Amino acid sequence: MYLTHLQCPRCDTTYDADRPQNLCSCGSPLLARYDLDAVRQAVTPETFAGRAADLWRYRELLPVADDAHVTTFGEGWTPMLPAPRYGESIGLPNLLIKDEGLIPTGSFKARGAAVGVSRARELGIKHVAMPTNGNAGAAWATYAARAGMRATIAMPLGAPTITRRECVAAGAELHLIDGLIGDAGRHVGRLIASSSGSLGGEIFDVSTLKEPYRLEGKKTMGYEIVEQLGWQVPDVILYPTGGGVGLIGIHKALHEMRTLGWIGDALPRLVAVQSTGCAPIVRAFGAGADRAEPWADAWTVAFGINVPAPLGDQLILDALRDTGGTAIAVDDESILADLHEFGAREGLLLCPEGAACLTAAQRLRAGGWIRPDERVVVLNTGAGLKYPETVDVDGLPVVPR
């Protein structure tokens, strides 16, 4: 394993990677660091072509030492689909959709769960707990079950109902919370504080960015995008941003690949896409702030990005500015309209979070921020089938027998 230590990006404090760690003492998330000089000697981009089509093909850049602890359902290597008809209609003929809906558990959250659970298992953790807007909890419950670990999941009542069923089916202890993800997080904090009592042993907090290895799974989206483009970077990557772990992870992957010499100096411009009903990153980016203030009365049909106070706000904003990117908020009505339009033109039912990126791409093209000749990648972060309420079939005529 080439993992060397954990590092705080805010105060530069380092931590031992061979013991369970949560946040830095300064309150920042920790990032996994690798001996990239040794990785460069061990593998080249050509090495990966002969490996299995899953995220573990990048194992030198992942934090699990012993393959015996790898917990997998074959996640990763999702397709990057051209969308020529829809792309032409919005002035982006080189539009590509990275479809994470085809991953186990139906969302990109399986990447973080696979690597996070595998590393937790290797570090001897037996019981994990987390708040979730739905898909992350379903993924962590599923992978924890496969690893023989306990999982406690706290989920807002407004989350997609299929995700609570997934948690229960995987044997997780599910707590439904009348509130938002922040309320679920506070509930998890209370459970962890009392975990030496009746809950039966210590519980490890795997909330978003409160452990460093979920991000390592998410960063493989960045490696895949570049490898699938022949080790070339696209011009723009649009990412639906709630907690922002995927965007931070892609940014981390790009810097690792640049240090390794696998890509050039130019990086794709990263775009954080939010809803007008919950846009703390957009507001902070526009104000030139380093941190985002919590968003009041948050609500959006794209429930996965309904995160009023993301812990990784500083890392998200840094990634946008480092790549010359931007942040944009789109309204729910446009999200649903573009979801339907894309399905009619391309035959793929997106999740509302992915559809939000289409709306953003259209508006950025119309405003000239994206040029018509640029190669643009949109992350569809989940299967549209997990959000059946986005397609209204009430009122359709019934044909008599």
PDB file of N, CA and C in Angstrom, residues 32-119:
ATOM      1  N   ALA A  32      -6.233  11.797   2.606  1.00  0.00           N
ATOM      2  CA  ALA A  32      -5.263  10.710   2.514  1.00  0.00           C
ATOM      3  C   ALA A  32      -4.147  11.106   1.550  1.00  0.00           C
ATOM      4  N   ARG A  33      -2.907  10.850   1.956  1.00  0.00           N
ATOM      5  CA  ARG A  33      -1.754  11.155   1.121  1.00  0.00           C
ATOM      6  C   ARG A  33      -0.966   9.886   0.810  1.00  0.00           C
ATOM      7  N   TYR A  34      -0.395   9.850  -0.389  1.00  0.00           N
ATOM      8  CA  TYR A  34       0.290   8.666  -0.898  1.00  0.00           C
ATOM      9  C   TYR A  34       1.718   9.010  -1.294  1.00  0.00           C
ATOM     10  N   ASP A  35       2.553   7.993  -1.366  1.00  0.00           N
ATOM     11  CA  ASP A  35       3.908   8.146  -1.894  1.00  0.00           C
ATOM     12  C   ASP A  35       3.798   8.101  -3.415  1.00  0.00           C
ATOM     13  N   LEU A  36       3.565   9.251  -4.024  1.00  0.00           N
ATOM     14  CA  LEU A  36       3.309   9.285  -5.457  1.00  0.00           C
ATOM     15  C   LEU A  36       4.565   8.994  -6.274  1.00  0.00           C
ATOM     16  N   ASP A  37       5.738   9.267  -5.718  1.00  0.00           N
ATOM     17  CA  ASP A  37       6.967   8.890  -6.421  1.00  0.00           C
ATOM     18  C   ASP A  37       7.039   7.374  -6.564  1.00  0.00           C
ATOM     19  N   ALA A  38       6.683   6.667  -5.503  1.00  0.00           N
ATOM     20  CA  ALA A  38       6.693   5.198  -5.562  1.00  0.00           C
ATOM     21  C   ALA A  38       5.594   4.680  -6.491  1.00  0.00           C
ATOM     22  N   VAL A  39       4.426   5.315  -6.469  1.00  0.00           N
ATOM     23  CA  VAL A  39       3.345   4.922  -7.380  1.00  0.00           C
ATOM     24  C   VAL A  39       3.798   5.084  -8.828  1.00  0.00           C
ATOM     25  N   ARG A  40       4.483   6.188  -9.120  1.00  0.00           N
ATOM     26  CA  ARG A  40       4.953   6.435 -10.493  1.00  0.00           C
ATOM     27  C   ARG A  40       5.905   5.331 -10.963  1.00  0.00           C
ATOM     28  N   GLN A  41       6.698   4.811 -10.038  1.00  0.00           N
ATOM     29  CA  GLN A  41       7.614   3.728 -10.387  1.00  0.00           C
ATOM     30  C   GLN A  41       6.895   2.393 -10.553  1.00  0.00           C
ATOM     31  N   ALA A  42       5.772   2.247  -9.867  1.00  0.00           N
ATOM     32  CA  ALA A  42       5.071   0.956  -9.842  1.00  0.00           C
ATOM     33  C   ALA A  42       4.112   0.766 -11.011  1.00  0.00           C
ATOM     34  N   VAL A  43       3.430   1.837 -11.437  1.00  0.00           N
ATOM     35  CA  VAL A  43       2.411   1.706 -12.478  1.00  0.00           C
ATOM     36  C   VAL A  43       2.481   2.886 -13.450  1.00  0.00           C
ATOM     37  N   THR A  44       1.966   2.653 -14.637  1.00  0.00           N
ATOM     38  CA  THR A  44       1.783   3.694 -15.640  1.00  0.00           C
ATOM     39  C   THR A  44       0.329   3.669 -16.076  1.00  0.00           C
ATOM     40  N   PRO A  45      -0.139   4.685 -16.790  1.00  0.00           N
ATOM     41  CA  PRO A  45      -1.528   4.634 -17.272  1.00  0.00           C
ATOM     42  C   PRO A  45      -1.846   3.379 -18.075  1.00  0.00           C
ATOM     43  N   GLU A  46      -0.868   2.861 -18.796  1.00  0.00           N
ATOM     44  CA  GLU A  46      -1.106   1.667 -19.602  1.00  0.00           C
ATOM     45  C   GLU A  46      -1.360   0.428 -18.749  1.00  0.00           C
ATOM     46  N   THR A  47      -0.892   0.452 -17.503  1.00  0.00           N
ATOM     47  CA  THR A  47      -1.064  -0.694 -16.602  1.00  0.00           C
ATOM     48  C   THR A  47      -2.530  -1.027 -16.399  1.00  0.00           C
ATOM     49  N   PHE A  48      -3.371  -0.001 -16.300  1.00  0.00           N
ATOM     50  CA  PHE A  48      -4.757  -0.209 -15.891  1.00  0.00           C
ATOM     51  C   PHE A  48      -5.592  -0.917 -16.950  1.00  0.00           C
ATOM     52  N   ALA A  49      -5.191  -0.824 -18.204  1.00  0.00           N
ATOM     53  CA  ALA A  49      -5.985  -1.409 -19.278  1.00  0.00           C
ATOM     54  C   ALA A  49      -6.163  -2.917 -19.123  1.00  0.00           C
ATOM     55  N   GLY A  50      -5.220  -3.571 -18.470  1.00  0.00           N
ATOM     56  CA  GLY A  50      -5.301  -5.020 -18.309  1.00  0.00           C
ATOM     57  C   GLY A  50      -5.974  -5.460 -17.025  1.00  0.00           C
ATOM     58  N   ARG A  51      -6.540  -4.520 -16.284  1.00  0.00           N
ATOM     59  CA  ARG A  51      -7.149  -4.855 -15.002  1.00  0.00           C
ATOM     60  C   ARG A  51      -8.670  -4.903 -15.096  1.00  0.00           C
ATOM     61  N   ALA A  52      -9.280  -5.412 -14.035  1.00  0.00           N
ATOM     62  CA  ALA A  52     -10.735  -5.532 -13.978  1.00  0.00           C
ATOM     63  C   ALA A  52     -11.387  -4.159 -14.128  1.00  0.00           C
ATOM     64  N   ALA A  53     -12.569  -4.147 -14.711  1.00  0.00           N
ATOM     65  CA  ALA A  53     -13.304  -2.901 -14.955  1.00  0.00           C
ATOM     66  C   ALA A  53     -14.087  -2.503 -13.703  1.00  0.00           C
ATOM     67  N   ASP A  54     -13.364  -2.123 -12.670  1.00  0.00           N
ATOM     68  CA  ASP A  54     -13.991  -1.603 -11.451  1.00  0.00           C
ATOM     69  C   ASP A  54     -13.050  -0.573 -10.850  1.00  0.00           C
ATOM     70  N   LEU A  55     -13.465   0.086  -9.775  1.00  0.00           N
ATOM     71  CA  LEU A  55     -12.640   1.160  -9.232  1.00  0.00           C
ATOM     72  C   LEU A  55     -11.354   0.653  -8.592  1.00  0.00           C
ATOM     73  N   TRP A  56     -11.308  -0.640  -8.253  1.00  0.00           N
ATOM     74  CA  TRP A  56     -10.127  -1.197  -7.609  1.00  0.00           C
ATOM     75  C   TRP A  56      -8.972  -1.353  -8.589  1.00  0.00           C
ATOM     76  N   ARG A  57      -9.179  -1.067  -9.858  1.00  0.00           N
ATOM     77  CA  ARG A  57      -8.089  -1.050 -10.834  1.00  0.00           C
ATOM     78  C   ARG A  57      -7.041  -0.005 -10.427  1.00  0.00           C
ATOM     79  N   TYR A  58      -7.452   0.995  -9.644  1.00  0.00           N
ATOM     80  CA  TYR A  58      -6.547   2.053  -9.190  1.00  0.00           C
ATOM     81  C   TYR A  58      -6.032   1.777  -7.776  1.00  0.00           C
ATOM     82  N   ARG A  59      -5.808   0.515  -7.449  1.00  0.00           N
ATOM     83  CA  ARG A  59      -5.566   0.132  -6.059  1.00  0.00           C
ATOM     84  C   ARG A  59      -4.307   0.777  -5.468  1.00  0.00           C
ATOM     85  N   GLU A  60      -3.317   1.116  -6.289  1.00  0.00           N
ATOM     86  CA  GLU A  60      -2.133   1.784  -5.746  1.00  0.00           C
ATOM     87  C   GLU A  60      -2.465   3.166  -5.182  1.00  0.00           C
ATOM     88  N   LEU A  61      -3.579   3.721  -5.593  1.00  0.00           N
ATOM     89  CA  LEU A  61      -3.997   5.048  -5.160  1.00  0.00           C
ATOM     90  C   LEU A  61      -5.221   4.979  -4.258  1.00  0.00           C
ATOM     91  N   LEU A  62      -5.413   3.816  -3.651  1.00  0.00           N
ATOM     92  CA  LEU A  62      -6.501   3.604  -2.699  1.00  0.00           C
ATOM     93  C   LEU A  62      -5.921   3.115  -1.374  1.00  0.00           C
ATOM     94  N   PRO A  63      -6.651   3.265  -0.265  1.00  0.00           N
ATOM     95  CA  PRO A  63      -6.054   3.126   1.062  1.00  0.00           C
ATOM     96  C   PRO A  63      -6.139   1.745   1.711  1.00  0.00           C
ATOM     97  N   VAL A  64      -6.458   0.706   0.966  1.00  0.00           N
ATOM     98  CA  VAL A  64      -6.609  -0.621   1.564  1.00  0.00           C
ATOM     99  C   VAL A  64      -5.356  -1.450   1.293  1.00  0.00           C
ATOM    100  N   ALA A  65      -4.694  -1.901   2.345  1.00  0.00           N
ATOM    101  CA  ALA A  65      -3.429  -2.620   2.207  1.00  0.00           C
ATOM    102  C   ALA A  65      -3.636  -4.086   1.821  1.00  0.00           C
ATOM    103  N   ASP A  66      -4.592  -4.733   2.462  1.00  0.00           N
ATOM    104  CA  ASP A  66      -4.779  -6.175   2.309  1.00  0.00           C
ATOM    105  C   ASP A  66      -6.047  -6.439   1.511  1.00  0.00           C
ATOM    106  N   ASP A  67      -5.915  -7.114   0.379  1.00  0.00           N
ATOM    107  CA  ASP A  67      -7.072  -7.404  -0.469  1.00  0.00           C
ATOM    108  C   ASP A  67      -8.148  -8.201   0.254  1.00  0.00           C
ATOM    109  N   ALA A  68      -7.773  -8.881   1.336  1.00  0.00           N
ATOM    110  CA  ALA A  68      -8.755  -9.658   2.090  1.00  0.00           C
ATOM    111  C   ALA A  68      -9.823  -8.763   2.694  1.00  0.00           C
ATOM    112  N   HIS A  69      -9.542  -7.482   2.858  1.00  0.00           N
ATOM    113  CA  HIS A  69     -10.510  -6.558   3.461  1.00  0.00           C
ATOM    114  C   HIS A  69     -11.346  -5.813   2.419  1.00  0.00           C
ATOM    115  N   VAL A  70     -11.019  -5.995   1.157  1.00  0.00           N
ATOM    116  CA  VAL A  70     -11.773  -5.297   0.110  1.00  0.00           C
ATOM    117  C   VAL A  70     -13.212  -5.814   0.090  1.00  0.00           C
ATOM    118  N   THR A  71     -14.143  -4.895   0.211  1.00  0.00           N
ATOM    119  CA  THR A  71     -15.576  -5.208   0.220  1.00  0.00           C
ATOM    120  C   THR A  71     -16.168  -4.638  -1.061  1.00  0.00           C
ATOM    121  N   THR A  72     -16.638  -5.516  -1.939  1.00  0.00           N
ATOM    122  CA  THR A  72     -16.981  -5.050  -3.278  1.00  0.00           C
ATOM    123  C   THR A  72     -18.191  -5.761  -3.857  1.00  0.00           C
ATOM    124  N   PHE A  73     -18.908  -5.030  -4.689  1.00  0.00           N
ATOM    125  CA  PHE A  73     -19.946  -5.584  -5.553  1.00  0.00           C
ATOM    126  C   PHE A  73     -19.601  -5.328  -7.024  1.00  0.00           C
ATOM    127  N   GLY A  74     -18.338  -5.042  -7.304  1.00  0.00           N
ATOM    128  CA  GLY A  74     -17.931  -4.746  -8.676  1.00  0.00           C
ATOM    129  C   GLY A  74     -18.168  -3.304  -9.080  1.00  0.00           C
ATOM    130  N   GLU A  75     -18.140  -2.398  -8.107  1.00  0.00           N
ATOM    131  CA  GLU A  75     -18.470  -0.991  -8.354  1.00  0.00           C
ATOM    132  C   GLU A  75     -17.404  -0.283  -9.201  1.00  0.00           C
ATOM    133  N   GLY A  76     -17.861   0.688  -9.959  1.00  0.00           N
ATOM    134  CA  GLY A  76     -16.954   1.518 -10.736  1.00  0.00           C
ATOM    135  C   GLY A  76     -16.999   1.236 -12.226  1.00  0.00           C
ATOM    136  N   TRP A  77     -16.170   1.977 -12.956  1.00  0.00           N
ATOM    137  CA  TRP A  77     -16.060   1.893 -14.419  1.00  0.00           C
ATOM    138  C   TRP A  77     -17.429   2.058 -15.088  1.00  0.00           C
ATOM    139  N   THR A  78     -18.153   3.058 -14.642  1.00  0.00           N
ATOM    140  CA  THR A  78     -19.452   3.367 -15.239  1.00  0.00           C
ATOM    141  C   THR A  78     -19.257   4.020 -16.600  1.00  0.00           C
ATOM    142  N   PRO A  79     -20.234   3.887 -17.496  1.00  0.00           N
ATOM    143  CA  PRO A  79     -20.042   4.399 -18.861  1.00  0.00           C
ATOM    144  C   PRO A  79     -20.077   5.921 -18.924  1.00  0.00           C
ATOM    145  N   MET A  80     -19.408   6.443 -19.922  1.00  0.00           N
ATOM    146  CA  MET A  80     -19.497   7.859 -20.246  1.00  0.00           C
ATOM    147  C   MET A  80     -20.177   7.943 -21.612  1.00  0.00           C
ATOM    148  N   LEU A  81     -21.419   8.385 -21.581  1.00  0.00           N
ATOM    149  CA  LEU A  81     -22.292   8.276 -22.748  1.00  0.00           C
ATOM    150  C   LEU A  81     -22.381   9.599 -23.506  1.00  0.00           C
ATOM    151  N   PRO A  82     -22.117   9.591 -24.819  1.00  0.00           N
ATOM    152  CA  PRO A  82     -22.386  10.795 -25.617  1.00  0.00           C
ATOM    153  C   PRO A  82     -23.887  11.096 -25.618  1.00  0.00           C
ATOM    154  N   ALA A  83     -24.222  12.371 -25.616  1.00  0.00           N
ATOM    155  CA  ALA A  83     -25.623  12.798 -25.675  1.00  0.00           C
ATOM    156  C   ALA A  83     -25.777  13.772 -26.839  1.00  0.00           C
ATOM    157  N   PRO A  84     -25.663  13.279 -28.067  1.00  0.00           N
ATOM    158  CA  PRO A  84     -25.574  14.190 -29.224  1.00  0.00           C
ATOM    159  C   PRO A  84     -26.851  14.968 -29.500  1.00  0.00           C
ATOM    160  N   ARG A  85     -28.019  14.334 -29.377  1.00  0.00           N
ATOM    161  CA  ARG A  85     -29.251  15.052 -29.712  1.00  0.00           C
ATOM    162  C   ARG A  85     -29.549  16.146 -28.690  1.00  0.00           C
ATOM    163  N   TYR A  86     -29.465  15.783 -27.423  1.00  0.00           N
ATOM    164  CA  TYR A  86     -29.697  16.809 -26.403  1.00  0.00           C
ATOM    165  C   TYR A  86     -28.582  17.858 -26.452  1.00  0.00           C
ATOM    166  N   GLY A  87     -27.353  17.404 -26.602  1.00  0.00           N
ATOM    167  CA  GLY A  87     -26.235  18.336 -26.643  1.00  0.00           C
ATOM    168  C   GLY A  87     -26.368  19.354 -27.758  1.00  0.00           C
ATOM    169  N   GLU A  88     -26.739  18.887 -28.952  1.00  0.00           N
ATOM    170  CA  GLU A  88     -26.940  19.809 -30.080  1.00  0.00           C
ATOM    171  C   GLU A  88     -28.040  20.814 -29.766  1.00  0.00           C
ATOM    172  N   SER A  89     -29.078  20.364 -29.069  1.00  0.00           N
ATOM    173  CA  SER A  89     -30.220  21.249 -28.795  1.00  0.00           C
ATOM    174  C   SER A  89     -29.861  22.396 -27.854  1.00  0.00           C
ATOM    175  N   ILE A  90     -28.805  22.224 -27.043  1.00  0.00           N
ATOM    176  CA  ILE A  90     -28.395  23.291 -26.120  1.00  0.00           C
ATOM    177  C   ILE A  90     -27.060  23.919 -26.533  1.00  0.00           C
ATOM    178  N   GLY A  91     -26.582  23.563 -27.705  1.00  0.00           N
ATOM    179  CA  GLY A  91     -25.350  24.160 -28.207  1.00  0.00           C
ATOM    180  C   GLY A  91     -24.082  23.538 -27.685  1.00  0.00           C
ATOM    181  N   LEU A  92     -24.156  22.263 -27.224  1.00  0.00           N
ATOM    182  CA  LEU A  92     -22.982  21.561 -26.706  1.00  0.00           C
ATOM    183  C   LEU A  92     -22.886  20.184 -27.375  1.00  0.00           C
ATOM    184  N   PRO A  93     -22.409  20.129 -28.611  1.00  0.00           N
ATOM    185  CA  PRO A  93     -22.378  18.844 -29.325  1.00  0.00           C
ATOM    186  C   PRO A  93     -21.427  17.823 -28.717  1.00  0.00           C
ATOM    187  N   ASN A  94     -20.503  18.269 -27.872  1.00  0.00           N
ATOM    188  CA  ASN A  94     -19.554  17.345 -27.249  1.00  0.00           C
ATOM    189  C   ASN A  94     -19.933  17.042 -25.790  1.00  0.00           C
ATOM    190  N   LEU A  95     -21.221  16.985 -25.512  1.00  0.00           N
ATOM    191  CA  LEU A  95     -21.720  16.705 -24.165  1.00  0.00           C
ATOM    192  C   LEU A  95     -21.621  15.210 -23.867  1.00  0.00           C
ATOM    193  N   LEU A  96     -21.100  14.892 -22.687  1.00  0.00           N
ATOM    194  CA  LEU A  96     -20.966  13.508 -22.235  1.00  0.00           C
ATOM    195  C   LEU A  96     -21.620  13.358 -20.873  1.00  0.00           C
ATOM    196  N   ILE A  97     -22.259  12.203 -20.660  1.00  0.00           N
ATOM    197  CA  ILE A  97     -22.902  11.902 -19.375  1.00  0.00           C
ATOM    198  C   ILE A  97     -22.161  10.746 -18.717  1.00  0.00           C
ATOM    199  N   LYS A  98     -21.571  10.991 -17.572  1.00  0.00           N
ATOM    200  CA  LYS A  98     -20.971   9.923 -16.775  1.00  0.00           C
ATOM    201  C   LYS A  98     -22.088   9.354 -15.904  1.00  0.00           C
ATOM    202  N   ASP A  99     -22.549   8.134 -16.250  1.00  0.00           N
ATOM    203  CA  ASP A  99     -23.778   7.605 -15.658  1.00  0.00           C
ATOM    204  C   ASP A  99     -23.502   6.720 -14.458  1.00  0.00           C
ATOM    205  N   GLU A 100     -23.565   7.313 -13.270  1.00  0.00           N
ATOM    206  CA  GLU A 100     -23.353   6.590 -12.022  1.00  0.00           C
ATOM    207  C   GLU A 100     -24.594   5.818 -11.571  1.00  0.00           C
ATOM    208  N   GLY A 101     -25.679   5.939 -12.322  1.00  0.00           N
ATOM    209  CA  GLY A 101     -26.873   5.178 -11.989  1.00  0.00           C
ATOM    210  C   GLY A 101     -26.704   3.684 -12.175  1.00  0.00           C
ATOM    211  N   LEU A 102     -25.655   3.283 -12.902  1.00  0.00           N
ATOM    212  CA  LEU A 102     -25.436   1.860 -13.181  1.00  0.00           C
ATOM    213  C   LEU A 102     -24.495   1.198 -12.180  1.00  0.00           C
ATOM    214  N   ILE A 103     -24.180   1.891 -11.107  1.00  0.00           N
ATOM    215  CA  ILE A 103     -23.287   1.349 -10.088  1.00  0.00           C
ATOM    216  C   ILE A 103     -24.126   0.589  -9.049  1.00  0.00           C
ATOM    217  N   PRO A 104     -23.547  -0.336  -8.279  1.00  0.00           N
ATOM    218  CA  PRO A 104     -24.320  -1.012  -7.227  1.00  0.00           C
ATOM    219  C   PRO A 104     -24.987  -0.014  -6.285  1.00  0.00           C
ATOM    220  N   THR A 105     -26.171  -0.326  -5.854  1.00  0.00           N
ATOM    221  CA  THR A 105     -27.082   0.500  -5.047  1.00  0.00           C
ATOM    222  C   THR A 105     -27.616   1.691  -5.818  1.00  0.00           C
ATOM    223  N   GLY A 106     -27.296   1.801  -7.098  1.00  0.00           N
ATOM    224  CA  GLY A 106     -27.930   2.795  -7.955  1.00  0.00           C
ATOM    225  C   GLY A 106     -27.465   4.218  -7.800  1.00  0.00           C
ATOM    226  N   SER A 107     -26.318   4.448  -7.156  1.00  0.00           N
ATOM    227  CA  SER A 107     -25.799   5.811  -7.071  1.00  0.00           C
ATOM    228  C   SER A 107     -24.295   5.788  -6.841  1.00  0.00           C
ATOM    229  N   PHE A 108     -23.661   6.928  -7.130  1.00  0.00           N
ATOM    230  CA  PHE A 108     -22.222   7.063  -6.951  1.00  0.00           C
ATOM    231  C   PHE A 108     -21.800   6.876  -5.501  1.00  0.00           C
ATOM    232  N   LYS A 109     -22.735   6.898  -4.582  1.00  0.00           N
ATOM    233  CA  LYS A 109     -22.409   6.721  -3.170  1.00  0.00           C
ATOM    234  C   LYS A 109     -21.769   5.367  -2.898  1.00  0.00           C
ATOM    235  N   ALA A 110     -22.006   4.404  -3.783  1.00  0.00           N
ATOM    236  CA  ALA A 110     -21.400   3.085  -3.600  1.00  0.00           C
ATOM    237  C   ALA A 110     -19.876   3.148  -3.678  1.00  0.00           C
ATOM    238  N   ARG A 111     -19.347   4.111  -4.428  1.00  0.00           N
ATOM    239  CA  ARG A 111     -17.883   4.235  -4.498  1.00  0.00           C
ATOM    240  C   ARG A 111     -17.309   4.564  -3.114  1.00  0.00           C
ATOM    241  N   GLY A 112     -17.886   5.571  -2.468  1.00  0.00           N
ATOM    242  CA  GLY A 112     -17.402   5.950  -1.151  1.00  0.00           C
ATOM    243  C   GLY A 112     -17.615   4.864  -0.126  1.00  0.00           C
ATOM    244  N   ALA A 113     -18.755   4.185  -0.226  1.00  0.00           N
ATOM    245  CA  ALA A 113     -19.048   3.113   0.727  1.00  0.00           C
ATOM    246  C   ALA A 113     -18.089   1.945   0.555  1.00  0.00           C
ATOM    247  N   ALA A 114     -17.788   1.580  -0.687  1.00  0.00           N
ATOM    248  CA  ALA A 114     -16.896   0.450  -0.938  1.00  0.00           C
ATOM    249  C   ALA A 114     -15.528   0.682  -0.304  1.00  0.00           C
ATOM    250  N   VAL A 115     -14.954   1.843  -0.556  1.00  0.00           N
ATOM    251  CA  VAL A 115     -13.613   2.119  -0.038  1.00  0.00           C
ATOM    252  C   VAL A 115     -13.674   2.445   1.459  1.00  0.00           C
ATOM    253  N   GLY A 116     -14.675   3.210   1.876  1.00  0.00           N
ATOM    254  CA  GLY A 116     -14.792   3.551   3.287  1.00  0.00           C
ATOM    255  C   GLY A 116     -15.009   2.338   4.174  1.00  0.00           C
ATOM    256  N   VAL A 117     -15.901   1.446   3.761  1.00  0.00           N
ATOM    257  CA  VAL A 117     -16.160   0.234   4.543  1.00  0.00           C
ATOM    258  C   VAL A 117     -14.945  -0.686   4.521  1.00  0.00           C
ATOM    259  N   SER A 118     -14.305  -0.815   3.369  1.00  0.00           N
ATOM    260  CA  SER A 118     -13.131  -1.687   3.277  1.00  0.00           C
ATOM    261  C   SER A 118     -12.030  -1.228   4.222  1.00  0.00           C
ATOM    262  N   ARG A 119     -11.775   0.083   4.252  1.00  0.00           N
ATOM    263  CA  ARG A 119     -10.731   0.589   5.138  1.00  0.00           C
ATOM    264  C   ARG A 119     -11.152   0.494   6.600  1.00  0.00           C
TER     265      ARG A 119
END
